[in-house]
C-alpha positions as a LaTeX table, in Angstrom:
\begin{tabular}{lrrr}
\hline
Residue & $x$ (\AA) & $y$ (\AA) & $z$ (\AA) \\
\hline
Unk1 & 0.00 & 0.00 & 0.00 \\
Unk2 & 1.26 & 3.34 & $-1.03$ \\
Unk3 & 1.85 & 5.94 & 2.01 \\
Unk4 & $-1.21$ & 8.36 & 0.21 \\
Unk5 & $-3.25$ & 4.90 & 0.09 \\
Unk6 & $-2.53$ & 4.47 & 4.12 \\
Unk7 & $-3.72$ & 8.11 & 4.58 \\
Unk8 & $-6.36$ & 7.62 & 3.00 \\
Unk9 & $-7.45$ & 4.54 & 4.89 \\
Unk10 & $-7.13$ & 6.52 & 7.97 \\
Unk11 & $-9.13$ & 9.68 & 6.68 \\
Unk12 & $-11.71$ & 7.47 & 5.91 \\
Unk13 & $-11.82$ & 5.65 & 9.23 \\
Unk14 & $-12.06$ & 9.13 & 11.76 \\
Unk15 & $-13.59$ & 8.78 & 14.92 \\
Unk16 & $-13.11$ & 12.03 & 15.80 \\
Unk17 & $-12.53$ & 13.26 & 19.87 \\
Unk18 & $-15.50$ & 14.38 & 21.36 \\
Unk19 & $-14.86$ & 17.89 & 22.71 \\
Unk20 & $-17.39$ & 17.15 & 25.63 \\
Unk21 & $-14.72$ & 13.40 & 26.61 \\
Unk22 & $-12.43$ & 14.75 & 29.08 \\
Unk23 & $-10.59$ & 11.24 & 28.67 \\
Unk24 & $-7.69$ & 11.17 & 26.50 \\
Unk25 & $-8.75$ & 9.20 & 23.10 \\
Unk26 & $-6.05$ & 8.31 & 20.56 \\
Unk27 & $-8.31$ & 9.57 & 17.17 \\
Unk28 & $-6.79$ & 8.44 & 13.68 \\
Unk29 & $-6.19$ & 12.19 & 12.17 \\
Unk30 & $-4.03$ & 12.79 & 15.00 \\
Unk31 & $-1.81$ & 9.62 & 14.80 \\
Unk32 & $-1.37$ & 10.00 & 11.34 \\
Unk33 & $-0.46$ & 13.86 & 11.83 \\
Unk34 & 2.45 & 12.39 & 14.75 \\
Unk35 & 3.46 & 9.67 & 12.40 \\
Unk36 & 4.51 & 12.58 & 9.58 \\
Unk37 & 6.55 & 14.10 & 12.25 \\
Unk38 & 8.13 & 10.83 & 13.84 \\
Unk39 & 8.98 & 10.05 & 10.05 \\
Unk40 & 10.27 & 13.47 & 10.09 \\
Unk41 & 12.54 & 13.20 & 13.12 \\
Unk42 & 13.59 & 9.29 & 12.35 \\
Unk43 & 14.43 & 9.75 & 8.58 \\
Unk44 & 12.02 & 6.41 & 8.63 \\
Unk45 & 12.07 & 4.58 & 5.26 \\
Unk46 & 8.77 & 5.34 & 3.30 \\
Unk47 & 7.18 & 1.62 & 3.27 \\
Unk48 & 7.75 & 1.28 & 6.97 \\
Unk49 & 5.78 & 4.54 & 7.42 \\
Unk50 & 3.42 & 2.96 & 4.95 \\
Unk51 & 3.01 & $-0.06$ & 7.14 \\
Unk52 & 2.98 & 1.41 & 10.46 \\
Unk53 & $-0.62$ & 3.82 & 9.17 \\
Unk54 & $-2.10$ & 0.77 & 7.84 \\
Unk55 & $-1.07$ & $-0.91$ & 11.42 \\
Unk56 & $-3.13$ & 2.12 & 13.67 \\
Unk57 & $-6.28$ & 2.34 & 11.15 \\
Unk58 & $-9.00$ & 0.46 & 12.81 \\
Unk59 & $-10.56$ & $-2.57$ & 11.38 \\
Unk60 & $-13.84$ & $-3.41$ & 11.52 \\
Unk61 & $-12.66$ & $-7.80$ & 11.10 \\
Unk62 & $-10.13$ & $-6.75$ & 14.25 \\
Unk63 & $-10.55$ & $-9.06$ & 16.27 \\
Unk64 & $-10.05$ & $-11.93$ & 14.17 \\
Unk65 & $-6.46$ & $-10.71$ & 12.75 \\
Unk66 & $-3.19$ & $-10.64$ & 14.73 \\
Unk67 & $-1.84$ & $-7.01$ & 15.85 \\
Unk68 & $-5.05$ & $-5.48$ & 13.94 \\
Unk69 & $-6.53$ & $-2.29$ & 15.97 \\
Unk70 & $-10.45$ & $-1.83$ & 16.48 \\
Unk71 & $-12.37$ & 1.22 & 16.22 \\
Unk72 & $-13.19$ & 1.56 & 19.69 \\
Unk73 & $-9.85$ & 0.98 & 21.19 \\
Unk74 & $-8.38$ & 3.26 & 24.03 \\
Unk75 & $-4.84$ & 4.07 & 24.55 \\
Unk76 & $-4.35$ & 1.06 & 26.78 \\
Unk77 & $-5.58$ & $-1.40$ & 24.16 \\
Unk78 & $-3.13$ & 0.74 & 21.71 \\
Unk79 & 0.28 & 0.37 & 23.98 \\
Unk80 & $-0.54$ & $-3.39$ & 23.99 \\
Unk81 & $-1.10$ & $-3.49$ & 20.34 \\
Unk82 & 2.26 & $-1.53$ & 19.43 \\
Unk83 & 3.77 & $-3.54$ & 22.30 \\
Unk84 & 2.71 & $-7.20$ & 20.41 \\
Unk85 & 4.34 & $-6.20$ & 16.83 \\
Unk86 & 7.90 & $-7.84$ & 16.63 \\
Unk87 & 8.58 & $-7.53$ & 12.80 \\
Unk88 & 9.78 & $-5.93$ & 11.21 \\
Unk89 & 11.65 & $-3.89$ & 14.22 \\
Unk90 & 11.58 & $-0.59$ & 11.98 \\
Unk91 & 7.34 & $-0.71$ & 12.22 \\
Unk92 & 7.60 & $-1.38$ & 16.14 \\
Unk93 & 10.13 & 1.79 & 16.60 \\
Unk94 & 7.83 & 4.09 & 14.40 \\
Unk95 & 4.42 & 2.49 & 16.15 \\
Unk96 & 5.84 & 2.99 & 19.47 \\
Unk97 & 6.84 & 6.32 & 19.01 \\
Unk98 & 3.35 & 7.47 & 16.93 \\
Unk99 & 1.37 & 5.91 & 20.06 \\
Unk100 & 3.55 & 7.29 & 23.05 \\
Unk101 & 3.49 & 10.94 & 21.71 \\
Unk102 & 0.44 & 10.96 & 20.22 \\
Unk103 & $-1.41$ & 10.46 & 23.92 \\
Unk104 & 1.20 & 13.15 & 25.09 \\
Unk105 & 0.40 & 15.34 & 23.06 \\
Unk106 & $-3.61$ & 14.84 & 23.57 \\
Unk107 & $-3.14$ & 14.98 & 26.76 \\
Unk108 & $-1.58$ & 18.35 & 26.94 \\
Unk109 & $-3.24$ & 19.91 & 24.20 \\
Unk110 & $-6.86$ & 19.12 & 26.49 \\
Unk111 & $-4.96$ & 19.84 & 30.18 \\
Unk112 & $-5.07$ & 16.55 & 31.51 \\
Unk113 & $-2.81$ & 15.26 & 33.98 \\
Unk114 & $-0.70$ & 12.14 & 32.77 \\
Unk115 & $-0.46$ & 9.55 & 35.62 \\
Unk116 & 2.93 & 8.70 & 36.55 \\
Unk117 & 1.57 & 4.74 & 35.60 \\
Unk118 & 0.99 & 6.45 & 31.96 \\
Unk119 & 4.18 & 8.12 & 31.81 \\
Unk120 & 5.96 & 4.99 & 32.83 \\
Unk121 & 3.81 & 3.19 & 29.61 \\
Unk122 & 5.24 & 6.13 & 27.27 \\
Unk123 & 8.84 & 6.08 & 28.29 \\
Unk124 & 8.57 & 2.25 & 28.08 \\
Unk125 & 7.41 & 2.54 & 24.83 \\
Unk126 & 10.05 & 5.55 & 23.70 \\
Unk127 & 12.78 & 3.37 & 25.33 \\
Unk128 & 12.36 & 0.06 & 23.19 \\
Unk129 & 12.36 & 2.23 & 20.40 \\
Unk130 & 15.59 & 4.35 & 21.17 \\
Unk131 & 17.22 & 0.79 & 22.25 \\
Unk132 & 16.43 & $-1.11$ & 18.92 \\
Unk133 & 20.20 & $-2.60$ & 18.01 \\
Unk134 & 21.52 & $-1.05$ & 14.43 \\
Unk135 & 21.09 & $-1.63$ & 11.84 \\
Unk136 & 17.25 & $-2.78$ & 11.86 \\
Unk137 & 15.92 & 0.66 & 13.68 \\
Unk138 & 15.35 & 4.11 & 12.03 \\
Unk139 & 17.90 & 6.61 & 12.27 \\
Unk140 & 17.52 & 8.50 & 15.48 \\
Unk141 & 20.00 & 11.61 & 15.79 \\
Unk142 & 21.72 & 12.74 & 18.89 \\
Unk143 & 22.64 & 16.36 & 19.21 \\
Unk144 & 24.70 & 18.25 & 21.87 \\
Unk145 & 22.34 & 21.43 & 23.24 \\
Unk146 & 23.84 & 25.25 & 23.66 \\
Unk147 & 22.39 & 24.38 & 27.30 \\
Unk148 & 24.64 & 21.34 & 26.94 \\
Unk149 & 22.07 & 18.51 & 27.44 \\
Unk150 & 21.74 & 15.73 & 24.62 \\
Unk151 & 18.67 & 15.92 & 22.54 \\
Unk152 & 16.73 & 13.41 & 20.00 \\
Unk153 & 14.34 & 14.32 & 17.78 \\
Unk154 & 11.13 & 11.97 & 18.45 \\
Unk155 & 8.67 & 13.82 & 16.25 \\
Unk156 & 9.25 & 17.08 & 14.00 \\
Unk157 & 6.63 & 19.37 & 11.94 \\
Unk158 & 7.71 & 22.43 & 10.43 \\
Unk159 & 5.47 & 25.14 & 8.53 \\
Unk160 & 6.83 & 27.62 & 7.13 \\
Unk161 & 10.62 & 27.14 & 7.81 \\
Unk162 & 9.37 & 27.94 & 12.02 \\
Unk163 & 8.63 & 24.37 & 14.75 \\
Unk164 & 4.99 & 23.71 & 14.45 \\
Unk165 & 5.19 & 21.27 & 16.92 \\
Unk166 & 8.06 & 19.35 & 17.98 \\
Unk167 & 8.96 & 16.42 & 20.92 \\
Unk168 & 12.49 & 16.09 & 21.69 \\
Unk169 & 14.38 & 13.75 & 24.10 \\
Unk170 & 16.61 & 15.80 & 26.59 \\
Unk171 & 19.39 & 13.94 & 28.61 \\
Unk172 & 21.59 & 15.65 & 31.17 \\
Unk173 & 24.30 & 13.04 & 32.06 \\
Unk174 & 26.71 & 13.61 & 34.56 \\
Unk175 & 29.47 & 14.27 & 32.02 \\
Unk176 & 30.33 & 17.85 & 33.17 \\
Unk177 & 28.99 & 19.62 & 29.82 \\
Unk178 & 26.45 & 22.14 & 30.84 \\
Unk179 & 26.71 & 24.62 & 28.01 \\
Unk180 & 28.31 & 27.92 & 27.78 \\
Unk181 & 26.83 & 29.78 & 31.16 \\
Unk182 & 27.05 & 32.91 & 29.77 \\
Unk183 & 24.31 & 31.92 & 27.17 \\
Unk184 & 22.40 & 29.73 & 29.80 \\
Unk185 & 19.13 & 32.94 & 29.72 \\
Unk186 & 17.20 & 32.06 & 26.33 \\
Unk187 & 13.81 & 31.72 & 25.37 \\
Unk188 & 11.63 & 29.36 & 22.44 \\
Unk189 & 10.23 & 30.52 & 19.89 \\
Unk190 & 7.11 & 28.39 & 20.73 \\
Unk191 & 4.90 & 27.40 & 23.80 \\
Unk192 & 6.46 & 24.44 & 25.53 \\
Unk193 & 5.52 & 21.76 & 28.35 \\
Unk194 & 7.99 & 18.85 & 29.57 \\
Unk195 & 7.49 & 16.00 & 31.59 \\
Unk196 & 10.41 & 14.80 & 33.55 \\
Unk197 & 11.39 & 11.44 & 33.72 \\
Unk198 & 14.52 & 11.20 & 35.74 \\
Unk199 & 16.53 & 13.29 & 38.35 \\
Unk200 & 15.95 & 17.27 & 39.65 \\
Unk201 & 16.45 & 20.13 & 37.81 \\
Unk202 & 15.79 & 24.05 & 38.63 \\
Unk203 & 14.09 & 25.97 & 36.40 \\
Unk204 & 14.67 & 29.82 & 37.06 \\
Unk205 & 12.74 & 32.48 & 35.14 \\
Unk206 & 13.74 & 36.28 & 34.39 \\
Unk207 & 12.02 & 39.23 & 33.86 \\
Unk208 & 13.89 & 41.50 & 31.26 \\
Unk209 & 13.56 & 44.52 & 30.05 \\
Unk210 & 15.57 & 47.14 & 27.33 \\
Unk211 & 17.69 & 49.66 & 28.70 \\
Unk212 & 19.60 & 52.79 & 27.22 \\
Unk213 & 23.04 & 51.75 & 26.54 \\
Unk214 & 25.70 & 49.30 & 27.58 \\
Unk215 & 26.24 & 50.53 & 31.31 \\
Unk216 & 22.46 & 49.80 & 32.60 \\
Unk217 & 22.66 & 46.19 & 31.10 \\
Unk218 & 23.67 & 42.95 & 32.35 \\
Unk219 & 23.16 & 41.58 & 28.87 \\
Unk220 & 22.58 & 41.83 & 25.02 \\
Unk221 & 20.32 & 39.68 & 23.10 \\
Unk222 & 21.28 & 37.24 & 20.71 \\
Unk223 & 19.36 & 36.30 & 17.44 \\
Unk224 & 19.63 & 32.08 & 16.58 \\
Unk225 & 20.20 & 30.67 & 13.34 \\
Unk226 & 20.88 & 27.03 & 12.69 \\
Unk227 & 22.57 & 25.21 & 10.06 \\
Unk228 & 22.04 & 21.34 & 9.05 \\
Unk229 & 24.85 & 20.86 & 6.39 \\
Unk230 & 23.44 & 22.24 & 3.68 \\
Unk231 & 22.47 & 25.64 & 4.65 \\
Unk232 & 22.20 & 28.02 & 7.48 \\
Unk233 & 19.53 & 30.32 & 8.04 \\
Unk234 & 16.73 & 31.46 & 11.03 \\
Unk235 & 14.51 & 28.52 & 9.04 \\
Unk236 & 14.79 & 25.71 & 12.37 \\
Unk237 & 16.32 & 21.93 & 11.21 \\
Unk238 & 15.19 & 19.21 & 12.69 \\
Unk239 & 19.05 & 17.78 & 12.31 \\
Unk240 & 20.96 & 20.29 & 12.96 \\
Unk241 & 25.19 & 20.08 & 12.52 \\
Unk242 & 25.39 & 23.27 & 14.50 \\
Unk243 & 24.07 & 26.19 & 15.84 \\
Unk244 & 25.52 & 29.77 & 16.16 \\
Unk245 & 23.87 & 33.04 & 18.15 \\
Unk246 & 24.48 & 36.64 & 17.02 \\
Unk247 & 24.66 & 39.82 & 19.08 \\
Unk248 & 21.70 & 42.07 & 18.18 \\
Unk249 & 23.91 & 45.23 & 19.98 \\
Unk250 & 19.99 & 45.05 & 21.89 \\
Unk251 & 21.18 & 46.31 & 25.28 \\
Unk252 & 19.05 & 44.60 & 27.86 \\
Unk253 & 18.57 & 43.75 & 31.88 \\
Unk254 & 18.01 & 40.50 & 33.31 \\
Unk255 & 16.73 & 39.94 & 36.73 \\
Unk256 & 15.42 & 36.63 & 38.52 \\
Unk257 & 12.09 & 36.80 & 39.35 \\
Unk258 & 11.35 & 32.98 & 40.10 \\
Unk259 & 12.80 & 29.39 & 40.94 \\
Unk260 & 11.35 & 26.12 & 40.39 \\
Unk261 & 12.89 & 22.67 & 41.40 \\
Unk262 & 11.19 & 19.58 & 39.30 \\
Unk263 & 11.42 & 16.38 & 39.82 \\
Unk264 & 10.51 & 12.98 & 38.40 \\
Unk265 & 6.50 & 12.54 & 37.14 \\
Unk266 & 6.51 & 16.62 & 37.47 \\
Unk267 & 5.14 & 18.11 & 34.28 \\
Unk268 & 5.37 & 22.33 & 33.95 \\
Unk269 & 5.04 & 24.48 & 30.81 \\
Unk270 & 7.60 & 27.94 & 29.29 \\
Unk271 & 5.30 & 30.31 & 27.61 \\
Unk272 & 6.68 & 31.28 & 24.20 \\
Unk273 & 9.10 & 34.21 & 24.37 \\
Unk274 & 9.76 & 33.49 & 27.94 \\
Unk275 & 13.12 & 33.69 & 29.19 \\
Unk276 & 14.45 & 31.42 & 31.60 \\
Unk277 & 17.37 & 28.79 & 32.49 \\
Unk278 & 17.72 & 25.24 & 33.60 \\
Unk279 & 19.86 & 24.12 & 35.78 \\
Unk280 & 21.41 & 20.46 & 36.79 \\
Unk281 & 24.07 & 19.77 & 38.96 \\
Unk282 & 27.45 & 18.44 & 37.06 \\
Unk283 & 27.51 & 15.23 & 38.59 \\
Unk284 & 23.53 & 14.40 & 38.33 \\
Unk285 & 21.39 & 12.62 & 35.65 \\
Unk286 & 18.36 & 14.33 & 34.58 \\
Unk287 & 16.08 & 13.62 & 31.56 \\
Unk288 & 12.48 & 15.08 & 30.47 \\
Unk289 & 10.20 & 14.70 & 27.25 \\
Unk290 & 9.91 & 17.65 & 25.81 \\
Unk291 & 7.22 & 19.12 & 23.61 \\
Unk292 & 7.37 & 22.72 & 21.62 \\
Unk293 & 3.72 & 23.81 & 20.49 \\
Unk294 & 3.29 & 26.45 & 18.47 \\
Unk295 & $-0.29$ & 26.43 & 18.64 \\
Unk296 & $-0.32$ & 27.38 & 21.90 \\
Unk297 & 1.86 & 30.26 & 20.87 \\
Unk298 & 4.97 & 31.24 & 19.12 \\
Unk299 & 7.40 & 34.58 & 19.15 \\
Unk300 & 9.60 & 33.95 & 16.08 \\
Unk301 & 12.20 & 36.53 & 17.42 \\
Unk302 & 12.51 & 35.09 & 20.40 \\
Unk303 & 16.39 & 35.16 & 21.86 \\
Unk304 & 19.41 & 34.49 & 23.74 \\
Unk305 & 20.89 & 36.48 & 26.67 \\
Unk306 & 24.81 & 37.06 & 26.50 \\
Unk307 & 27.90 & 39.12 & 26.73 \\
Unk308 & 27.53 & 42.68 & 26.22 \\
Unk309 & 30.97 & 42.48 & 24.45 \\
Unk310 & 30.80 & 39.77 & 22.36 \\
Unk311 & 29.65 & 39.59 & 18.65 \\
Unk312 & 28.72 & 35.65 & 18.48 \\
Unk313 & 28.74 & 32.02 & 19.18 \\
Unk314 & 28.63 & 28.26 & 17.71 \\
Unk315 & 27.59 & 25.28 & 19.07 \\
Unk316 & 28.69 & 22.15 & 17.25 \\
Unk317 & 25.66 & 19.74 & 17.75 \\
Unk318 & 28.61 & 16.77 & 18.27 \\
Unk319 & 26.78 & 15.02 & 21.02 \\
Unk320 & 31.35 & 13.55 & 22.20 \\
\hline
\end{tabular}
């Protein structure tokens, strides 16, 4: 089946959520929206995509084929369905990853609280597809943060050269590498909620505001671009060789105004434009999921804080 044909299966087969359920249902537009972006973010081979839509369209003969979804399955019945498929590995890894942040990302877009039991099921999921052995799994990039935490892309849609929305994988490991402090202030360009999985981190926020001139600020704001190989531009890549910030000369002051400690199952949100940092001790492990939504709003001029003095700098995404 050809990956239109497999869309088209789906489209036909809606079961739309109900904006009066206040229960998270997995609905087939919205898988087959997260499995463009996990094909996105996994460079996944077109059949396997293919395979993995036909896979989460329901079935009205369900019951009577093996790893076939019904209609009126729930995300429990879904996790054991994705959980049961063993070949080919590829279609597990993409299914496992369309499932996990596909009931994320309902979840958060109708402000429901994920249990920690259903955040365990997710990460489960996310793990066996992150710990597929090579070379039978999709390719699943590692990159090395400004903030100096490793990230993988788990699902990526752009519009318009700007995130859409976008999960990521972020792994503090107790490797010393915390980024460049002097760039640790920045904001996103969109809305953004994580869930932590492992370890404590403290998230401080800052209120800042443009001064007059160089001697009222503690800090100049930096513009991002990012470049993937082929070009670089403020148009964001999904896999991205490096990074590089550039000094507006936009004098500004930077104060603290709050300080947050998370911790494992804890789930808080960064309103777009909003600057803050986030901080984990040297010698600690801490890792979250981490979801950018631009429909819950986006500043695409949103910066980095750094030197006063300096005119810019690059971060090679070389996760060594």
């Amino acid at each position: 089946m050809t990956s239109s044909g497999a869309e088209k299966r789906i489209q036909d087969s809606l079961s739309n959520l109900s904006k009066e359920d206040n229960q998270c249902k997995l609905c087939d537009p919205v898988l087959l929206h997260v499995l463009q972006g996990v094909s996105v973010a996994t460079n996944a081979a077109e059949h396997h995509v293919s395979l993995v839509a036909e896979l989460l369209a329901p079935r009205a003969d369900a019951e009577a084929r093996p790893f076939a979804r019904s209609a009126n399955q729930g995300h429990d019945e879904l996790f054991d369905l994705v959980t049961g498929v063993t070949s080919p590995p590829e279609v597990r890894q993409i299914a496992n990853l369309t499932v996990a942040i596909t009931f994320l990302r309902e979840n958060s877009h109708k402000g429901l609280e994920i249990a920690a039991t259903d955040l365990d099921l997710v990460w489960r999921l996310i793990y066996a597809a992150l710990t597929l052995p090579q070379p039978t799994r999709a390719t699943l990039n590692v990159s090395r943060s400004a903030q100096g935490f490793l990230a993988v892309p788990l699902c990526s849609l752009l519009k318009n050269g700007n995130i859409d929305e976008l999960f990521r994988l972020h792994v503090w490991i107790p490797d010393g590498q915390r980024g460049v402090p002097e760039f640790a202030i920045h904001s996103h360009q969109p809305f953004a909620q994580s869930w932590v999985l492992a370890g404590q981190a403290t998230d401080r926020g800052y209120e800042v505001q443009v001064v007059n001139g160089r001697p009222l600020a503690t800090h100049a704001e930096y513009a991002l671009v990012w470049n993937d190989g082929k070009a670089t531009s403020t148009s964001y890549k999904t896999h991205q060789v490096s990074s590089t910030v550039k000094n507006t000369h936009k004098f500004v002051c930077a104060k603290p105004i709050r300080s947050d400690i998370h911790t494992r199952d804890d789930t808080y949100t960064i309103p777009a434009a909003t600057f803050h940092t986030t901080e984990v001790e040297l010698d600690e492990f801490h890792a979250t999921l981490f979801f950018f939504d631009s429909h819950r709003g986006f500043e695409p001029n949103a910066r980095v804080l750094g030197p006063k003095d300096a005119e810019f700098s690059t971060q090679i995404r070389d996760p060594t």
